[in-house]
């Protein structure tokens, strides 16, 4: 099924552009094939073709050399080279074998994504836009372009060396882009042609999407104050004037508030005959008694301190064991798995889960899987075929029975020949 990116512009009447599955490939754990092993795999295949062709030419050269020597010694008539048919047959047979070998490599590369050199060195090819088989047509086109480049000086060398300046980080050469393929490393990552491994990888990706935390809510916008609500503004008609806040002095405790001043009586104009009374001189008022500190107005107070950071959430104590057939086994917080698991006498009661086992590689009570504050763990219950943990770049080693082994989230474990992945939630 072809998946399109919803963010890509769609043009009416035109085919949708091919999506780039690089993000999905990274989520599934696919790893680009290293350049050294890619070069060695190609060298192995070229060497096999060269050896086949060399055998025919060596036989033909030996036949010609012997015939020339016989003619020089007079043992045979000039122009008659004995066994010349053998030399020609060797050339034809070895050339056909080399051609058949090359065609078989192209056919296997297109259908299975593998050649002899890639199989020996743990490399597989996929089509980047589908992560499936490359197809015989694109692989054949890739080979024809490489063959035709031989007519140009250093043409083939430039095509092969173009992998060195690939900016995508996937080690793709111009030939890979022409064929639309991508070479991955199955020693450090899953094999895209292993149905069980890819089923587990897709289940892990879906489980991650289900337990992904929702985005944090956007912070509310600060309320907008109108000029009338702002204590530092005064409205005059259609203009807004800003005034500096004035401090308000609180009265001293026990002091009597002064009475409001009476409105002044209208002044009378004294007549010239009446004498004016003397004007009393007011004594200076006593300074007010010292009161408590003046509280700043509300608009000058500092903002309250930010609340302390919230304590980290406790580590989850539940998860899910995803089987290679897509089955999901809850781990909350401990589960015993096997063909027909049974608790030992006196053992604390935990959940048990019976597994279908067409491979007959699981024991009756195979392993105990649990989750605590530090993360997931597993204990092998003395199974017949053992329990192991897949770690990239390391050989498979069996766990010590009855010993707790710490696991990492999204890590793959093997119970006998069955694969399981421990995920959150």
Phi, psi and omega in degrees: 000134183267126182255132179251154180278122182295341181277352182279138177292136180257127180255127182294133179085358180242150179290144179292143180294149180292129182286154176262115184270027181298319181294318178295320179299319178294321179294326179283349178091013178290138186241133178298142178291136180291152184294323182298314180290327177298315180295320180293321178297317178295320180296322179299315183291319178295323181295322180295316178298318180296321179294317179299313180293325181294323180301314180296317180291326178293315178298316180297318180295322179295318180297316180295318181296316178295319180296320179296320179295320179295323179293318181295326181276354180082010180289333179228163179288147176299143181087352178249112179252113180294150177061022178296329178297327179295319180295317180294320179297321178297319177298314183294313184296313182292327177293319178295318179298319178295321179293317178298318179300315180296317179296321178296323178296318178295319181294314179295324179296319181287324185268316185252353181068028184213147170236180182298313180295319179293322179295319181293328187251012173072044180236140176228151178250138176228160173277126190296325185279348178234345186058030177241200183295144184293327184096141184292322181300306179299323179292320178296317178299320178299316180292322180293322178296318178296320179292317181293331180293345178293341179284346180256135178302128180062015181296312180294323179296320180293318179299317181289325182280350182296346177294339184287336181246034173281120182273356183279347183080008182253005178057051180256131177270176176297325176297319178298321180290323177298317179275353180067029185248167178217131181262129184240158182260116181268000174277328181254356180213178181291154177275118182295347178260004175268106186299320180295315180296318180289328177295318178295317181297318179294322178296323178294317179298318179294322178295321177297320180294326180290324184263006179295132182292145178293155180295145181296144179295147180291143180293136180295145179289143180296144181296143179269121179270135173282160179304330181289333181273349182276119183291351182259011180236153176232131178267125175233106182061236180262002181256151179243121179251141177259134177238150178286139179295142178254143180282138178256123184270126178282142179291150177293149179296135178086350181281146181270128180293134179294142179292150179294141182291137179289149179295140182291137178286152179296137182288139177257144180274111181291148178282164183289335183281332184278134176284149180274134177290151179296145180273121180291143177267124182282136177282148179296138181287147179289145179296145182292149179294146180295131180247188178293166179304143182284126179283135179292153178296160185302325184284352179257358180286150180285155178293147180297150181298147180294143180295151180297151180299144181293147179293144180299144180293143179295149179299143181294144179247022175216151180202194182222138175259112182266120183276165181291345175263010178091353179293144182243122184247115180291139176243100189214081352261354183224141177218142176256124185240154179165187179293317178210071190295144178219138180286153177280157179301132179080358181283143178302146182289123175229169178290146176237148181217118179276136183248141172287136186224079177293340180278348182056035179254353180271147173272169181300308172242096192273308187207155177249122181243132182214170179224131175232194184296336181270351180125192183282158178209167181214147177228123174284131184265040179071039183291159182288317183261001171082171179230137180221164180240131179278122175234125182302134176083003180235146178291157180288127178233140180282143178283153177288127181300149177060021179237129182288132178239130181283137179248165172251151177299144181067019178270147181262134177238156179241125172250102188065238177259004180268148179247142177219152178232130180268123181234163179285153172079000000 
